[in-house]
Amino acid sequence: MRNLVLILGDQLDRGSSVFDDFDRDQDKVLMVEAVQESTHVWSHKARTALFLSAMRHFAEELREKNMVVLYRAMGTEDDETLADGLSATIRDEKPKKIILVEPGDRRVEALLTQTCKENKCPLEVLEDTHFLTTKGDFRKWAGKSKTLRMEYFYRDVRRKTGVLMDGDQPAGGKWNYDAENRKSFGKSGPKNVPEQREFAHDKITKEVLSLVESKFAEHPGTTANFNWPVTRAQALDALDDFIAHRLPRFGPHQDAMWTTMPFGWHALLSSSLNLKLIAPREVIAKAEAAYNAGDINLASAEGFIRQILGWREFIRGVYFLDGDSLKKANHYEHQNKLPSWYWTGETQMNCMKHVVDQTLQHGYAHHIQRLMITGMFGVTAEILPQELCDWYLAVYVDAVEWVELPNTAGMALFANGGRFTSKPYVASGAYVKRMSNYCDGCTYKPDVKSGDDACPVTTLYWNFLDKHLDDFQNNPRTALMVNNLLRLSDDQRADIRAEATRMLNNLDAL
Ligand code: FAD
Ligand code: SF4
């Protein structure tokens, strides 16, 4: 045997560079279902099921192309770690070399590098060609800048790729349509919400769902609503469905939340993109084609393309530039434990209850639910960033460390002190009230800062401002927030501090 090509669960890319030089007569593919990948964080059942089903389907696809696939499955080989599966295969097959695309998790890369070393087998790590930009491109763009801003990176990539450009100018004359994309649903709520596309479970998926439900019975979440694409064909269907039915209205309400609407007009493509079932280039091309055909307006097209061509590429660049420091980052030196209701949804705070429940039901929450509900609470409730990072990595079907860590530690928790965000994302219950119907029927009242009915989101927000007054005052983006705090009397501020201390001392009881 010549090369052993190791394919990880989030590398299901038929166009991957590992196949460029693949020789069916001399090379083999190895795929390992390692238990540790579901237990190093306490993974949601749907997340594990998605990875396993998609991996098994991909292995079938490769076999149909006459490749030899050594597939080490849970329930048969039962490898505890990727290292166990790789070591056993090196011993049995004695390959001359291992080939691997760079993993999206530094822990995994270190583990596999060490395993190859211990087994005295050379390892070749290839660049991941799935992305539009390389780690080197990003490093060069970032240079020695202390702060990094997505907006400038995004404009650079638009210019280089020509996406939504009229010559050297942005299509429509503006780079950014965010201001048109922050609408709430108003009191009457969302209208004509599109149905989610349904993906029937085939034999492989059914087997995986029952394996996961028995092997990981105690893990959070459920597979009862499992409806994620597990093959490239399904992912392409999901993409077409989004372009036809949701993208035309994606923009305006992308920040809005409603108790009966888990998905709204969102793309639901992150898991397919992150498993590499589809490529960002083809997603962007379809969205741009819909705009050019006059099927969608520019605000929706730009608002969506910015997420993939801008945020997704930028976040990956940040992970490979700052990953090690992000893992330890704790700008505010927060030390609180994660309240237990993050795993159960059993809290009286309606906003948190709904977002956690939805997460447990589907392994999904949209960006603003992650950023401004579960994330924002983490900052003002002074939760240790690493506890919340582990939670995010565990509970979402699209969670892989390269994308989860910068979003959580960097964007939601400001744990790196604003390396790529200009201010902490914090707001009072008034924001939640405006953008959702969560406050209707909540035990707490969003505009009450202390005393009976005080809303924890509101109290902890004012307390946070009070504690970090100087920082907020010195930042032009947040100076206005401080003016509102300074309008309160000394007694009112003391009441807020006392109420917040009571809450912070018993977050589990909220
Ligand atoms: P849409 O909202 O419809 O957006 C379209 C696509 O844009 C997404 O599919 C995604 O690929 C991309 N995208 C949008 N925002 C981001 C972003 N900030 N970073 C990277 N890609 C983005 N995304 C993940 O893919 N995996 C994660 O583990 C993850 N963790 C997050 C944790 C926190 C605290 C926050 C605030 C955000 C996180 N995100 C993560 C980003 C974003 O919330 C999800 O990509 C998005 O909600 C997925 O749903 P969708 O496909 O319907 O996306
Ligand atoms: Fe959340 Fe406060 Fe609104 Fe309740 S009142 S839903 S806790 S913001």
XYZ file of C-alpha atoms and ligand atoms in Angstrom:
571
model
C 0.000 0.000 0.000
C 1.182 3.508 -0.892
C -0.910 6.269 0.738
C -3.554 6.086 3.425
C -5.912 9.045 2.986
C -7.526 9.940 6.299
C -10.885 11.701 5.954
C -12.380 13.351 9.023
C -16.092 13.781 9.714
C -16.138 17.403 8.545
C -14.115 16.750 5.378
C -16.744 15.100 3.189
C -15.617 16.954 0.099
C -15.448 14.946 -3.125
C -13.390 17.770 -4.654
C -10.840 17.672 -1.822
C -7.177 17.856 -2.777
C -6.576 14.465 -1.082
C -8.095 12.880 -4.183
C -5.939 14.786 -6.713
C -3.237 12.151 -6.749
C -5.332 9.203 -5.491
C -4.463 5.871 -7.134
C -7.204 3.249 -6.643
C -4.645 0.405 -6.993
C -2.205 1.622 -4.383
C -4.094 3.930 -2.015
C -6.899 3.493 0.505
C -9.216 5.796 2.413
C -9.611 5.591 6.195
C -12.604 6.946 8.110
C -12.940 6.540 11.877
C -16.015 7.053 14.077
C -14.246 7.888 17.341
C -16.312 7.970 20.533
C -14.200 10.806 21.932
C -15.382 13.175 19.202
C -18.858 12.990 20.795
C -17.705 13.066 24.399
C -14.811 15.571 24.678
C -17.683 18.023 24.837
C -21.060 16.579 25.799
C -22.411 16.519 22.229
C -26.043 16.954 21.295
C -27.432 13.691 19.897
C -28.385 15.347 16.591
C -24.827 16.655 16.139
C -23.323 13.191 16.544
C -26.025 11.639 14.338
C -25.396 14.163 11.573
C -21.652 13.524 11.503
C -22.038 9.726 11.551
C -24.780 9.542 8.934
C -22.988 11.948 6.586
C -19.697 10.034 7.035
C -21.349 6.691 6.263
C -23.034 8.101 3.160
C -19.750 9.613 1.985
C -17.962 6.276 2.434
C -20.648 4.632 0.268
C -20.154 7.289 -2.388
C -16.394 6.654 -2.475
C -16.931 2.895 -2.690
C -19.243 3.445 -5.664
C -16.256 5.163 -7.283
C -14.228 1.997 -6.697
C -12.103 3.371 -3.904
C -11.170 1.091 -1.033
C -12.563 2.588 2.176
C -11.467 1.223 5.546
C -14.372 2.316 7.700
C -14.049 1.886 11.472
C -17.580 2.172 12.806
C -19.005 2.753 16.254
C -20.633 -0.431 17.428
C -18.036 -2.604 15.603
C -14.428 -1.358 15.979
C -15.546 1.114 18.644
C -12.369 3.206 18.629
C -12.218 5.489 21.625
C -10.111 8.091 19.814
C -9.085 8.967 16.260
C -5.564 8.017 17.339
C -6.731 4.479 18.225
C -8.314 3.994 14.802
C -5.351 5.457 12.945
C -2.737 3.471 14.916
C -4.566 0.172 14.385
C -4.818 0.838 10.639
C -1.147 1.819 10.338
C -0.224 -1.444 12.101
C -2.476 -3.538 9.824
C -1.913 -1.826 6.487
C 1.637 -0.431 6.819
C 1.097 2.564 4.485
C 4.129 4.485 3.229
C 2.441 7.789 4.060
C -0.685 9.283 5.639
C -2.389 12.114 3.754
C -4.787 14.463 5.479
C -6.427 17.830 4.800
C -5.682 20.250 7.635
C -8.278 19.659 10.380
C -10.579 22.469 11.548
C -9.646 21.767 15.146
C -6.108 22.208 16.438
C -6.650 19.494 19.074
C -7.284 16.957 16.294
C -4.284 18.070 14.247
C -1.995 17.730 17.286
C -3.417 14.282 18.102
C -2.954 12.963 14.562
C 0.531 14.437 14.181
C 1.580 12.761 17.433
C 0.000 9.438 16.385
C 1.875 9.380 13.083
C 5.105 10.208 14.900
C 4.599 7.400 17.417
C 3.878 4.971 14.593
C 6.867 6.253 12.588
C 4.675 6.946 9.577
C 5.161 10.181 7.571
C 2.189 12.554 7.521
C 1.405 15.002 4.720
C -1.078 17.747 5.639
C -2.733 19.490 2.669
C -4.323 22.941 2.585
C -8.121 22.968 2.729
C -9.232 24.166 -0.711
C -12.908 24.352 0.296
C -12.541 28.008 1.349
C -12.298 31.111 -0.854
C -9.282 32.428 1.019
C -6.282 30.677 2.537
C -4.841 30.938 6.041
C -1.827 32.646 4.396
C -4.077 35.218 2.657
C -5.636 36.091 5.990
C -2.338 36.293 7.840
C -1.028 38.647 5.165
C -4.176 40.786 5.290
C -4.080 40.941 9.111
C -0.391 41.860 9.169
C 0.569 43.276 12.525
C -2.778 45.025 13.146
C -3.938 44.905 16.730
C -7.588 45.065 15.712
C -9.174 43.251 12.802
C -12.414 44.372 11.174
C -14.459 41.992 9.082
C -15.863 44.805 6.937
C -12.479 45.632 5.352
C -11.569 41.990 4.843
C -14.973 41.423 3.223
C -14.520 44.340 0.799
C -11.099 42.996 -0.120
C -12.503 39.538 -0.900
C -15.387 41.072 -2.894
C -12.881 43.045 -4.979
C -10.649 39.995 -5.493
C -13.476 37.614 -6.398
C -15.642 40.133 -8.282
C -18.726 38.960 -6.366
C -21.531 41.596 -6.431
C -19.204 44.100 -8.097
C -19.763 46.598 -10.917
C -16.207 46.991 -12.137
C -14.298 48.187 -9.089
C -17.438 49.456 -7.298
C -19.886 47.448 -5.192
C -23.117 46.605 -7.026
C -25.732 49.259 -6.185
C -23.036 51.640 -4.938
C -23.006 50.457 -1.304
C -20.977 47.741 0.423
C -23.395 47.160 3.239
C -27.179 46.934 3.583
C -27.227 45.967 7.276
C -29.389 48.966 8.188
C -32.233 47.510 6.078
C -31.811 44.071 7.616
C -32.625 44.563 11.281
C -36.402 44.670 11.342
C -38.543 43.049 14.020
C -41.870 41.351 13.235
C -43.854 43.924 15.198
C -46.692 42.834 17.481
C -48.496 40.699 14.899
C -45.556 38.332 14.413
C -44.147 36.678 11.304
C -46.415 36.046 8.296
C -46.248 33.240 5.710
C -43.215 31.557 7.256
C -41.905 29.041 4.689
C -42.008 25.329 5.540
C -38.708 23.620 6.205
C -37.639 21.170 3.456
C -38.040 17.564 4.639
C -35.322 14.944 4.188
C -36.547 11.343 4.473
C -34.396 9.021 6.618
C -32.895 6.169 4.628
C -31.543 2.904 6.099
C -28.167 4.432 7.011
C -29.694 7.403 8.801
C -32.206 5.208 10.649
C -29.388 2.937 11.878
C -27.335 5.908 13.013
C -30.247 7.542 14.844
C -30.936 4.381 16.818
C -27.204 3.872 17.534
C -26.910 7.419 18.870
C -30.094 7.221 20.930
C -28.776 4.097 22.689
C -25.026 4.794 22.896
C -25.411 8.451 23.921
C -28.730 8.147 25.761
C -27.687 10.601 28.489
C -26.428 13.249 26.060
C -28.365 16.492 25.568
C -30.962 17.013 22.880
C -32.981 14.617 20.793
C -32.860 13.083 17.324
C -36.684 13.084 17.128
C -36.700 16.118 14.794
C -33.570 15.167 12.840
C -33.886 16.779 9.420
C -30.402 17.810 8.251
C -28.885 17.023 4.838
C -26.558 14.009 5.097
C -25.461 13.773 1.440
C -24.275 16.243 -1.157
C -27.480 15.666 -3.144
C -29.593 16.610 -0.116
C -27.390 19.614 0.625
C -27.846 20.838 -2.964
C -31.613 20.397 -2.538
C -31.456 22.421 0.669
C -29.531 25.146 -1.161
C -32.060 25.307 -4.030
C -34.913 25.353 -1.531
C -33.347 28.276 0.325
C -32.651 30.270 -2.843
C -36.205 29.769 -4.121
C -38.241 30.113 -0.927
C -36.349 31.940 1.799
C -33.579 34.075 0.315
C -36.044 36.577 -1.217
C -37.060 37.529 2.325
C -33.806 36.601 4.133
C -32.572 40.122 4.744
C -35.147 42.223 6.570
C -35.975 39.855 9.432
C -32.685 38.008 9.878
C -32.313 39.347 13.456
C -35.942 38.787 14.540
C -37.042 35.956 16.865
C -40.417 34.384 17.560
C -41.424 31.490 19.828
C -43.187 29.523 17.078
C -40.505 30.092 14.446
C -37.213 28.230 14.899
C -35.935 28.681 11.335
C -37.712 31.589 9.641
C -35.995 32.667 6.428
C -32.543 31.459 7.469
C -30.430 29.360 5.134
C -30.022 26.250 7.326
C -26.858 25.584 5.325
C -24.128 25.893 7.959
C -23.944 22.174 8.731
C -23.783 21.256 5.015
C -21.080 23.865 4.462
C -19.079 22.847 7.531
C -19.201 19.141 6.686
C -18.070 20.265 3.185
C -21.042 18.655 1.445
C -21.349 21.925 -0.466
C -18.808 24.633 -1.192
C -19.100 28.330 -0.361
C -18.339 29.232 -3.995
C -21.412 27.394 -5.287
C -23.654 28.852 -2.558
C -22.491 32.392 -3.358
C -22.777 31.801 -7.121
C -26.414 30.695 -6.779
C -27.324 33.665 -4.596
C -25.622 36.078 -6.996
C -27.347 34.460 -9.981
C -30.741 34.900 -8.256
C -29.934 38.597 -7.776
C -28.795 39.020 -11.390
C -32.000 37.313 -12.572
C -34.041 39.845 -10.586
C -35.458 37.156 -8.240
C -34.131 38.825 -5.071
C -33.259 42.373 -4.109
C -29.756 43.625 -3.385
C -30.248 43.936 0.400
C -31.082 40.229 0.717
C -28.350 39.145 -1.706
C -25.683 41.274 -0.024
C -26.901 40.420 3.497
C -26.580 36.721 2.750
C -23.360 36.780 0.719
C -21.672 38.863 3.448
C -22.294 35.973 5.900
C -20.429 33.448 3.777
C -17.877 35.413 1.777
C -17.284 37.783 4.696
C -17.974 36.355 8.139
C -17.319 32.672 7.500
C -13.946 33.274 5.802
C -12.967 35.941 8.333
C -13.810 33.757 11.327
C -11.701 30.931 9.951
C -8.783 33.303 9.416
C -9.090 34.479 13.021
C -9.141 30.892 14.332
C -5.871 29.966 12.674
C -4.275 33.287 13.632
C -5.441 33.539 17.257
C -6.832 30.074 18.112
C -4.457 29.239 20.962
C -4.952 32.536 22.755
C -8.723 32.491 22.107
C -9.007 29.192 23.951
C -7.681 30.811 27.126
C -9.008 34.342 26.603
C -10.928 35.874 29.508
C -10.769 39.666 29.141
C -13.195 40.359 32.013
C -11.795 37.557 34.223
C -15.256 36.026 34.552
C -15.392 32.876 36.673
C -19.058 31.877 37.100
C -20.113 28.345 36.273
C -22.541 27.751 33.429
C -26.055 27.542 34.924
C -27.396 23.992 34.680
C -30.461 25.167 32.714
C -28.282 25.764 29.641
C -28.537 21.967 29.263
C -32.253 21.609 30.077
C -34.072 24.876 29.323
C -35.559 24.774 32.819
C -35.439 28.462 33.643
C -38.120 31.069 34.225
C -36.455 33.411 31.740
C -38.643 32.915 28.690
C -36.014 34.084 26.201
C -33.404 31.636 27.488
C -35.965 28.857 27.851
C -37.101 29.204 24.237
C -33.661 29.385 22.718
C -32.323 26.480 24.797
C -35.458 24.386 24.115
C -35.189 25.051 20.394
C -31.495 24.160 20.520
C -32.247 20.874 22.273
C -35.052 20.065 19.822
C -33.145 20.834 16.606
C -29.449 21.431 17.333
C -30.082 24.827 15.749
C -30.513 28.464 16.726
C -29.977 31.392 14.394
C -27.210 33.939 14.750
C -29.043 36.496 16.893
C -30.399 33.807 19.219
C -26.801 32.615 19.757
C -25.334 36.115 19.999
C -27.987 38.177 21.790
C -29.728 35.567 23.961
C -27.483 32.738 25.147
C -24.247 34.588 24.346
C -25.143 37.970 25.773
C -26.368 36.425 29.004
C -22.987 34.678 29.287
C -21.202 38.050 29.316
C -23.421 39.897 31.758
C -23.809 36.833 34.016
C -19.989 36.682 34.145
C -19.715 33.073 33.016
C -16.255 31.602 32.465
C -15.831 31.826 28.645
C -14.430 28.299 28.332
C -17.599 26.831 29.890
C -19.782 28.582 27.355
C -17.450 27.714 24.459
C -17.767 24.030 25.363
C -21.544 24.410 25.440
C -21.679 25.980 21.964
C -19.332 23.326 20.585
C -21.590 20.619 22.017
C -25.109 21.706 21.153
C -25.163 22.904 17.530
C -25.153 20.591 14.522
C -22.851 23.009 12.687
C -20.298 23.269 15.495
C -16.657 22.712 14.579
C -14.001 24.473 16.610
C -12.626 26.725 13.844
C -16.008 28.434 13.510
C -17.432 28.013 17.009
C -14.494 29.376 19.036
C -14.000 32.821 17.429
C -17.766 33.340 17.293
C -18.225 32.469 20.949
C -15.089 33.685 22.697
C -14.385 36.555 20.305
C -17.742 37.834 19.134
C -20.308 36.848 21.759
C -18.204 36.989 24.940
C -15.654 39.716 24.092
C -13.158 37.412 25.775
C -10.317 38.672 23.570
C -10.990 42.292 24.529
C -12.394 43.347 21.165
C -9.734 42.073 18.767
C -12.384 41.947 16.025
C -15.485 43.556 17.529
C -15.687 47.229 18.369
C -17.815 46.737 21.502
C -19.285 43.986 23.669
C -22.689 42.776 22.401
C -24.811 43.642 25.433
C -28.329 45.046 25.661
C -31.179 45.198 28.132
C -34.470 43.280 28.065
C -35.869 46.121 25.922
C -33.869 44.740 22.978
C -35.278 41.239 23.517
C -38.772 42.716 23.782
C -38.366 44.653 20.530
C -36.889 41.785 18.507
C -39.059 38.891 19.732
C -42.214 37.853 21.563
C -40.201 36.122 24.301
C -41.138 38.701 26.959
C -44.875 38.042 26.542
C -45.880 35.809 29.405
C -42.407 35.780 31.011
C -42.212 35.674 34.817
C -40.022 38.773 34.631
C -40.710 42.244 33.227
C -38.151 43.493 30.679
C -38.207 47.130 31.858
C -37.815 46.363 35.592
C -34.223 46.776 36.801
C -34.471 45.742 40.444
C -36.919 44.395 43.017
C -39.916 42.162 42.319
C -40.222 41.081 38.673
C -36.760 42.439 37.798
C -35.699 40.985 34.448
C -32.276 39.298 34.818
C -31.276 40.363 31.301
C -31.983 43.987 32.213
C -30.536 43.971 35.732
C -27.345 42.230 34.677
C -26.970 44.565 31.695
C -27.111 47.708 33.886
C -24.836 46.095 36.434
C -22.344 45.273 33.668
C -22.378 48.881 32.426
C -21.941 50.094 35.983
C -18.968 47.783 36.583
C -17.210 48.699 33.330
C -18.251 52.332 33.214
C -14.837 53.679 32.191
C -14.462 51.240 29.292
C -17.911 52.078 27.979
C -17.371 55.801 28.422
C -14.062 55.759 26.548
C -15.474 53.889 23.549
C -17.285 56.155 21.032
C -19.531 53.212 20.041
C -20.823 52.789 23.616
C -20.567 56.263 25.169
C -24.309 56.851 24.651
C -25.212 53.753 26.685
C -23.403 55.263 29.652
C -25.444 58.475 29.481
C -28.548 56.440 30.284
C -26.837 54.883 33.291
C -25.679 58.259 34.561
C -29.287 59.483 34.529
C -30.092 57.018 37.321
C -29.857 58.155 40.938
C -27.198 56.751 43.278
C -29.921 54.796 45.084
C -31.198 53.272 41.857
C -27.672 52.218 40.911
C -27.110 50.720 44.362
C -30.383 48.758 44.044
C -29.314 47.408 40.663
C -25.943 46.339 42.068
C -27.609 44.590 45.015
C -30.171 42.845 42.771
C -27.432 41.777 40.353
C -25.298 40.380 43.173
C -28.265 38.325 44.365
C -28.783 36.989 40.821
C -25.100 36.335 40.162
C -24.849 34.355 43.386
C -27.579 31.985 42.273
C -27.788 31.875 38.476
C -29.279 28.385 38.624
C -32.404 29.774 40.301
C -33.283 32.330 37.607
P -27.721 32.031 8.051
O -27.978 32.999 9.129
O -28.788 31.864 7.069
O -26.363 32.498 7.352
C -25.895 31.903 6.155
C -24.553 31.262 6.315
O -23.570 32.212 6.628
C -24.458 30.217 7.411
O -24.892 28.970 6.950
C -22.987 30.230 7.770
O -22.276 29.320 6.993
C -22.547 31.634 7.429
N -22.387 32.452 8.627
C -23.236 33.383 9.103
N -22.719 33.994 10.185
C -21.537 33.414 10.419
C -20.544 33.598 11.400
N -20.650 34.533 12.357
N -19.471 32.809 11.353
C -19.325 31.885 10.386
N -20.237 31.669 9.428
C -21.326 32.438 9.432
N -21.671 28.982 12.835
C -21.270 27.741 12.528
O -21.292 27.367 11.350
N -20.810 26.889 13.496
C -20.766 27.252 14.809
O -20.353 26.462 15.653
C -21.203 28.567 15.156
N -21.191 28.969 16.450
C -21.622 30.218 16.765
C -21.577 30.641 18.110
C -21.989 31.911 18.459
C -21.925 32.361 19.886
C -22.448 32.790 17.457
C -22.886 34.168 17.802
C -22.501 32.385 16.128
C -22.082 31.116 15.765
N -22.112 30.680 14.413
C -21.671 29.415 14.113
C -22.497 31.587 13.315
C -23.990 31.555 12.930
O -24.779 31.728 14.068
C -24.380 30.269 12.205
O -23.507 30.045 11.125
C -25.783 30.367 11.636
O -26.699 30.649 12.676
C -26.148 29.060 10.951
O -27.470 29.069 10.510
P -27.872 29.245 8.982
O -27.169 28.259 8.130
O -29.372 29.232 8.925
O -27.256 30.657 8.684
Fe -35.980 37.495 28.791
Fe -36.369 39.476 30.529
Fe -37.916 39.256 28.383
Fe -38.105 37.482 30.360
S -38.564 39.648 30.469
S -38.068 37.057 28.176
S -35.992 37.323 31.000
S -35.740 39.664 28.399
